[in-house]
Short mmCIF file of C-alpha atoms in Angstrom, two decimals:
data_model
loop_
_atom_site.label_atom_id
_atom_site.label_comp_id
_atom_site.label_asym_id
_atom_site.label_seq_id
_atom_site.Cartn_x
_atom_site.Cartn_y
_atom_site.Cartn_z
CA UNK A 230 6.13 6.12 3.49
CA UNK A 231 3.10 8.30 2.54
CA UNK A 232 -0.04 6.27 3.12
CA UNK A 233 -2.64 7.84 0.32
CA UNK A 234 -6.84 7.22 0.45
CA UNK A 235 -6.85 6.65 -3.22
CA UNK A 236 -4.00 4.86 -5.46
CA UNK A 237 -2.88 8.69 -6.28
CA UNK A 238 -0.08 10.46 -5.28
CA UNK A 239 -2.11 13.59 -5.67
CA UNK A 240 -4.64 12.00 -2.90
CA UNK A 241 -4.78 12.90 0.72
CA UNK A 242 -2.21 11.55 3.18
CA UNK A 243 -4.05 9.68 5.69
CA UNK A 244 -1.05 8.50 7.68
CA UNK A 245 2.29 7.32 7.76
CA UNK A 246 4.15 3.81 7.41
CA UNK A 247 7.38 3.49 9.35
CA UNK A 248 10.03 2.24 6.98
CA UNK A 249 10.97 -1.47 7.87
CA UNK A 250 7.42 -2.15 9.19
CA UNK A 251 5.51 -5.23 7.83
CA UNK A 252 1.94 -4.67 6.42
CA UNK A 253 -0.84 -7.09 5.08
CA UNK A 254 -1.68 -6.36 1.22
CA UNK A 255 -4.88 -6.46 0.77
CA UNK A 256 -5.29 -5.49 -2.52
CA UNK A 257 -3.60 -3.64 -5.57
CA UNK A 258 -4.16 -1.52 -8.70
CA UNK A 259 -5.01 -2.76 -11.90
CA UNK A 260 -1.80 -1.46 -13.10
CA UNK A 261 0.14 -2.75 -10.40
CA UNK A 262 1.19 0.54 -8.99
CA UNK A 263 -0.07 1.07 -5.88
CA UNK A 264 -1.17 -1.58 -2.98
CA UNK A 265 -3.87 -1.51 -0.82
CA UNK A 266 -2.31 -2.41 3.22
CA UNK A 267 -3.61 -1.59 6.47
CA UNK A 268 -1.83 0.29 8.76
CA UNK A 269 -2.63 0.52 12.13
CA UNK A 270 -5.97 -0.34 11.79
CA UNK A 271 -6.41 2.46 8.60
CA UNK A 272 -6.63 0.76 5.26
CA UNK A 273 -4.73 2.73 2.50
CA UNK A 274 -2.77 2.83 -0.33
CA UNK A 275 0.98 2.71 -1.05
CA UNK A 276 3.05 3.05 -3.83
CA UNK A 277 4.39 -0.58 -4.78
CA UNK A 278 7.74 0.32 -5.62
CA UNK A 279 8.62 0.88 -1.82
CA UNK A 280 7.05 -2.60 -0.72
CA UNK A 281 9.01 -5.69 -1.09
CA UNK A 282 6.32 -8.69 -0.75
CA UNK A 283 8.38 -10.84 1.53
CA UNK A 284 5.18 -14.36 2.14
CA UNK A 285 2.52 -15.01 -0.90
CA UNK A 286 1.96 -14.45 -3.95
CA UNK A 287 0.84 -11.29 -5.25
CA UNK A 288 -1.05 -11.96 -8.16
CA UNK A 289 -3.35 -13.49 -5.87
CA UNK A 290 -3.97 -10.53 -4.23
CA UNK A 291 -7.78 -9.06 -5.85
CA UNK A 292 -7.23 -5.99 -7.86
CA UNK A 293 -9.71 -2.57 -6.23
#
């Protein structure tokens, strides 16, 4: 899973998430889209559709 600087899949790749792997959400888009995690001590952005949010709820999650 790409992990992206900006909530764009035209940003840069800044690393990669190994499928499986569990990851804090730290925040999300406005629309929903995309999530904010860190990853191995990098803090990107994912596309949501390829998270399943398995503890909490995300609406409680702030919006960056």
């Amino acid at each position: 899973l790409k992990l992206r600087a900006e909530p764009d899949m035209a940003s840069l790749q800044i690393g990669r998430v190994t499928w499986g792997s569990l990851v804090p959400i730290v925040g999300r888009s406005q629309n929903g889209g995309w999530y904010q995690i860190v990853w191995k001590g990098t803090v990107g952005w994912v596309a949501s559709g390829y998270l399943q949010v398995r503890q909490g709820d995300i609406a409680a999650v702030p919006v960056r």
